[in-house]
Tab-separated table of C-alpha atoms in Angstrom:
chain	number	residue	atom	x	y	z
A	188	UNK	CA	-11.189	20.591	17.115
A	189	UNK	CA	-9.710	21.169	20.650
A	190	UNK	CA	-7.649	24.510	20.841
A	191	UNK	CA	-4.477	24.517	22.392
A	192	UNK	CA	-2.301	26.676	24.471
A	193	UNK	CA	1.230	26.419	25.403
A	194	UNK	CA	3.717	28.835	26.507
A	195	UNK	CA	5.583	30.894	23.438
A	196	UNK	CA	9.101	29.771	24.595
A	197	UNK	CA	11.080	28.386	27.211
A	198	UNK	CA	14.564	28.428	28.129
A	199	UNK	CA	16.809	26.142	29.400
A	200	UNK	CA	20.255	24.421	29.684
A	201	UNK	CA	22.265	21.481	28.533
A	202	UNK	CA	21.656	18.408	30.921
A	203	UNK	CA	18.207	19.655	32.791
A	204	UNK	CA	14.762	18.529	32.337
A	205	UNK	CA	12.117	20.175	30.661
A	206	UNK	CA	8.704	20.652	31.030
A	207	UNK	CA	6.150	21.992	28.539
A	208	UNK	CA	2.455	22.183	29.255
A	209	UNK	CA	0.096	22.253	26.922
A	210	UNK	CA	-3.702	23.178	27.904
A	211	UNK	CA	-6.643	21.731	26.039
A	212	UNK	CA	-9.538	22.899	27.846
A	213	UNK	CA	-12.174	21.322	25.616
A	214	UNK	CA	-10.849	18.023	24.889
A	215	UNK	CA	-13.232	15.798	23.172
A	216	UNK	CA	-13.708	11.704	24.411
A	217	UNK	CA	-11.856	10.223	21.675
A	218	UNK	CA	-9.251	13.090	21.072
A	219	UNK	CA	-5.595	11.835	21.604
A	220	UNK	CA	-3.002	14.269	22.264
A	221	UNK	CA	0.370	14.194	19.953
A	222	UNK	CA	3.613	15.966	20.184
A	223	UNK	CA	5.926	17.274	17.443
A	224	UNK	CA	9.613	18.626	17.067
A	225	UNK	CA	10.173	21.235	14.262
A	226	UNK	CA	13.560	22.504	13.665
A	227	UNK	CA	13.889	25.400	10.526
A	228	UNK	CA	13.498	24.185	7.764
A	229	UNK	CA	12.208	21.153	8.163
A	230	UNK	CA	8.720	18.992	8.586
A	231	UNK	CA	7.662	18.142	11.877
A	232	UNK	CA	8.499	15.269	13.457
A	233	UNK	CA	6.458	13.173	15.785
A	234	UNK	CA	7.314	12.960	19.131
A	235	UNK	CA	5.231	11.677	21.451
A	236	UNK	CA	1.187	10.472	21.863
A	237	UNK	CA	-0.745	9.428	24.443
A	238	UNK	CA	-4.477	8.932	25.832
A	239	UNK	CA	-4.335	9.359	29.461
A	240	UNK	CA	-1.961	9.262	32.533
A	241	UNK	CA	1.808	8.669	31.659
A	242	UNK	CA	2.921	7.429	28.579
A	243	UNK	CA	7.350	7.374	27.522
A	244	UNK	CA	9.423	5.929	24.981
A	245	UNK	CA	13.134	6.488	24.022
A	246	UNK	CA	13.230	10.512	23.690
A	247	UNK	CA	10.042	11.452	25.687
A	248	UNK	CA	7.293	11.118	28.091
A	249	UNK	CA	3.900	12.392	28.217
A	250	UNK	CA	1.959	12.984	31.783
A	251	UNK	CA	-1.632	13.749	31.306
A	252	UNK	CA	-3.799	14.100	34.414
A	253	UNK	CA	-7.197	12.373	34.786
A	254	UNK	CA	-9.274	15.331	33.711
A	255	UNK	CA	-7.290	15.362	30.164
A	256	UNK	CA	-7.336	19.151	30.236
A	257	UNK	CA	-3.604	19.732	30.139
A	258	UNK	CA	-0.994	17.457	29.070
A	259	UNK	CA	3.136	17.617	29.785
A	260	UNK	CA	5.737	17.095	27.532
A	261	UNK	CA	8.989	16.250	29.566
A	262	UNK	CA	12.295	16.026	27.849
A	263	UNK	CA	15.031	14.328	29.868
A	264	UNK	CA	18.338	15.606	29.676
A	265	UNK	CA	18.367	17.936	26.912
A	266	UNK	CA	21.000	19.006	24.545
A	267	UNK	CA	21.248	21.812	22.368
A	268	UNK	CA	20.653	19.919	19.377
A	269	UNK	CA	17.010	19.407	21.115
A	270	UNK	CA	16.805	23.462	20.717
A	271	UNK	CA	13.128	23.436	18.431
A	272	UNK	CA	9.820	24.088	18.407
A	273	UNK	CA	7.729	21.671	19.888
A	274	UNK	CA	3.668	21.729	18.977
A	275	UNK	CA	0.843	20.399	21.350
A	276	UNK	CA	-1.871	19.071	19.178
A	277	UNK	CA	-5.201	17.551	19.887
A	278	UNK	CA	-7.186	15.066	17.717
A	279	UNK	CA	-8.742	11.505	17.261
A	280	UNK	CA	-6.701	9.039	15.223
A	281	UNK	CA	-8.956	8.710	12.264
A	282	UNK	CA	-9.209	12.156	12.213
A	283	UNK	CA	-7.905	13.865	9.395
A	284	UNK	CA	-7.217	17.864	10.335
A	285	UNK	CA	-3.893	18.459	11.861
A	286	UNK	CA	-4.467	22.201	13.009
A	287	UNK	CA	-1.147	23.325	14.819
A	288	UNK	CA	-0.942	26.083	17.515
A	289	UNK	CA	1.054	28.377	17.992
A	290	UNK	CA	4.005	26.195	19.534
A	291	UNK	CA	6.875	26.478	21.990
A	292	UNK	CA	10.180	27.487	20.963
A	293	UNK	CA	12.483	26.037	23.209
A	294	UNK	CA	16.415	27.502	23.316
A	295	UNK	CA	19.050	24.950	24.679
A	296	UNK	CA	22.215	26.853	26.230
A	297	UNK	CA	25.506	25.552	26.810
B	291	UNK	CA	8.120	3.817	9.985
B	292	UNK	CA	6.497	5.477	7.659
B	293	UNK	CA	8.542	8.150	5.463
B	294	UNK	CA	6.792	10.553	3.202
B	295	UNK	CA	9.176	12.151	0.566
B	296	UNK	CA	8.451	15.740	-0.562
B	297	UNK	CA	10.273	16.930	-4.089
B	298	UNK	CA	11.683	19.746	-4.560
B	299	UNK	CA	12.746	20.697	-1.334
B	300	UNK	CA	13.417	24.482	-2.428
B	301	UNK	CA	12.739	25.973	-5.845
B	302	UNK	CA	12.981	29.369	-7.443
B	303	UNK	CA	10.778	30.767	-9.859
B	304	UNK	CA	10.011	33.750	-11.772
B	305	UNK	CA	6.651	35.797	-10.828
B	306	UNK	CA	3.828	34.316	-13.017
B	307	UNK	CA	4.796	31.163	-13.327
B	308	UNK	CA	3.722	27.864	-11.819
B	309	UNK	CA	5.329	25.415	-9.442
B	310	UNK	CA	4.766	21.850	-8.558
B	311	UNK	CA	5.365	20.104	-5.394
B	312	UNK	CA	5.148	16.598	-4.743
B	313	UNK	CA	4.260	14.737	-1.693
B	314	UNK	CA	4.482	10.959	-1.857
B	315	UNK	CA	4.133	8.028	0.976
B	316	UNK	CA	6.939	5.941	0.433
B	317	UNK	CA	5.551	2.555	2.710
B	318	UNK	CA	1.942	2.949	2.790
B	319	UNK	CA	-0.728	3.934	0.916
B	320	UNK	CA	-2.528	7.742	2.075
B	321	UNK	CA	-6.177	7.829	0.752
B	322	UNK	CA	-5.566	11.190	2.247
B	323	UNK	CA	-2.984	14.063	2.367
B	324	UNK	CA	-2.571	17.580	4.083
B	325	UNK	CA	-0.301	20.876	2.888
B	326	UNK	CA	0.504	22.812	5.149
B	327	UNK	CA	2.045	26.344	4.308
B	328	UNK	CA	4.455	28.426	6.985
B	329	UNK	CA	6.387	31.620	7.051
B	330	UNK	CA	8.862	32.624	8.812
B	331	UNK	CA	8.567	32.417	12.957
B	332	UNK	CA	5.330	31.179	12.164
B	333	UNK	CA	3.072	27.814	13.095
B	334	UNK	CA	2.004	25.988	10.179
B	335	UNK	CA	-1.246	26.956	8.384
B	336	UNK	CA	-3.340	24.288	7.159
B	337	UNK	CA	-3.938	25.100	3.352
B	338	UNK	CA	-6.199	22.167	1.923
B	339	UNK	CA	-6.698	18.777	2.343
B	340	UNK	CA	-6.078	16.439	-0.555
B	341	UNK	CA	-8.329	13.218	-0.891
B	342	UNK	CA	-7.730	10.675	-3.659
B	343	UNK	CA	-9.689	10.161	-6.521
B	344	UNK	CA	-11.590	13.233	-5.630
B	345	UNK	CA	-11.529	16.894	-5.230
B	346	UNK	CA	-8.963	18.703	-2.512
B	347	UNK	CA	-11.461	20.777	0.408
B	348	UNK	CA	-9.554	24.110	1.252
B	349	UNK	CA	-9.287	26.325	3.959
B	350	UNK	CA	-11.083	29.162	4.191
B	351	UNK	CA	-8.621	32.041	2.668
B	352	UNK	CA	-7.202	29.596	0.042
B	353	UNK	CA	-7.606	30.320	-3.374
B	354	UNK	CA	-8.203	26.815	-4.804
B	355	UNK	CA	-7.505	28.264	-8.367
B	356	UNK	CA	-4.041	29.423	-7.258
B	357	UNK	CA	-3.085	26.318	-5.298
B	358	UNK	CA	-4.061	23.591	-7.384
B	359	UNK	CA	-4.164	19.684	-5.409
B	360	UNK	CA	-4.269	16.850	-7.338
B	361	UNK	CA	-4.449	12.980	-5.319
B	362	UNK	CA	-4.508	10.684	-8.483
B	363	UNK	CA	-3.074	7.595	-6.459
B	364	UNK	CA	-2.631	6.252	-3.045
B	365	UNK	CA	0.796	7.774	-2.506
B	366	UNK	CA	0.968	10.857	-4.327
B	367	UNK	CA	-0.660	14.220	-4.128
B	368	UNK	CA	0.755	17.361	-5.941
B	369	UNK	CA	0.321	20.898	-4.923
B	370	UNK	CA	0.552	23.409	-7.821
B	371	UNK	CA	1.149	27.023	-6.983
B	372	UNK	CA	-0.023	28.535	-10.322
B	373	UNK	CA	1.024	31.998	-11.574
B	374	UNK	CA	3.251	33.028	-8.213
B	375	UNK	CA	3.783	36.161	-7.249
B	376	UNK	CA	6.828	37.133	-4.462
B	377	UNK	CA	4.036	36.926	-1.899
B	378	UNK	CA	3.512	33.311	-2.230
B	379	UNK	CA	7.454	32.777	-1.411
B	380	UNK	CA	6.862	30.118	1.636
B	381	UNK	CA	7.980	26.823	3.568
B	382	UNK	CA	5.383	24.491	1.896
B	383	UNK	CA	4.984	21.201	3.923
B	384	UNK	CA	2.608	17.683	3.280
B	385	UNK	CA	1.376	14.969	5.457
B	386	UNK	CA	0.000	11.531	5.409
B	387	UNK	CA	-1.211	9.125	8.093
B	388	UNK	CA	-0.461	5.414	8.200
B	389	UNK	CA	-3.175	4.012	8.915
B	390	UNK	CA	-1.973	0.677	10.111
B	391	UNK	CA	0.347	2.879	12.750
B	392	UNK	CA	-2.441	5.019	14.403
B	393	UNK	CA	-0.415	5.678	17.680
B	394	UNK	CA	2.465	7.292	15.452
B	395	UNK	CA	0.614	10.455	14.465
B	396	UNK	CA	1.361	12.338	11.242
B	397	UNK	CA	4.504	11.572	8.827
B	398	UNK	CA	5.276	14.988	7.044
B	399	UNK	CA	7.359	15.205	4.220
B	400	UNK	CA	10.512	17.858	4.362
B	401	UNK	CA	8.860	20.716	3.228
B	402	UNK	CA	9.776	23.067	0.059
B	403	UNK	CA	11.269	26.177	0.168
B	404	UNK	CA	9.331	28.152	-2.783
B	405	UNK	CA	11.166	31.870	-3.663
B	406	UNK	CA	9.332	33.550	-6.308
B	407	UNK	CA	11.094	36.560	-7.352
């Protein structure tokens, strides 16, 4: 299982894009990267998964570069209700151990 | 998509006695499940992964006499917390897979507040 490292937390303001990076040095060939949301108290949510290069839908996109080493979450626009932690993970689909990081808490200010 | 339900989501209980939690898949059918457990400011922790019809594998560190999994069907697998003790009081959380919606990653349930006091 790929390890992966992201940055503890990040801070940022309503209205502004964010970017979080995610490293995963030893990526494996059929590994996919996926992206969840946790807010307290709850299970996480999926965000976001992709393969290679540039991958978006309605709340997210995904930029990985061609070596697959690192991978960017970018949020557009954020709000404070998007203030969470958001986890980096690295697997193969028919995989079946979800081992989460440590995460990236990310604080939204007005 | 697919929902997975988790019941109860918080629970208090009296040091040496047992808890269950259930995880079930609501659309599809999970031939395998995952609990997770997390404390405070903390990532998640894989505890054990529950297969149906057959025994749970744990994670190194977990007691599998303590944390009892049991998959009997294809969209329900229990975690028992047997005789808890205040230092079991976690966030405990399950997860399927869909297999038919591979590009939507893991479904997790709620998660269940357990207080033992």
């Amino acid at each position: 299982l790929a390890k992966t490292t992201q940055p503890i937390s990040m801070d940022s303001y309503e209205g502004q894009e964010v970017n979080i990076t995610c490293s995963h040095n030893n990526i494996a060939t059929n590994d996919y990267i996926t992206w969840y949301q946790q807010f307290p108290s709850q299970g996480p949510r999926f965000i976001i998964q992709g393969y290679k290069t540039k991958v978006t839908n309605e709340v997210a996109s995904l930029f990985i570069p061609a070596d697959r080493k690192s991978s960017t979450l970018s949020l557009p626009r954020v709000s404070l209700s998007d203030t969470a932690v958001y986890y980096c993970l690295v697997g193969d689909t028919g995989g079946f151990k979800t081992i989460f990081g440590a995460g990236t808490r990310l604080f939204v200010k007005a | 998509g697919a929902v997975v339900s988790q019941h109860p989501s918080w629970v208090i209980c009296k040091s040496g006695t047992s808890v269950k939690i259930e995880c079930r898949s609501l659309d599809f059918q999970a031939t395998t499940m995952f609990w997770y457990r997390q404390f405070p400011k903390q990532s998640l922790m894989l505890m054990a992964t529950s297969n149906e019809g057959s025994k749970a594998t744990y994670e190194q560190g977990v007691e599998k006499d303590k944390f009892l999994i049991n998959h009997a069907s294809l969209t329900l697998s229990t975690l028992t917390v047997t005789s808890a003790h205040p230092e079991d009081s976690s966030f405990y959380i399950c997860s399927a897979r869909d297999h038919a919606a591979p590009n939507y990653g893991y479904t997790f349930g709620s998660g269940t507040r357990l207080t033992v006091v």
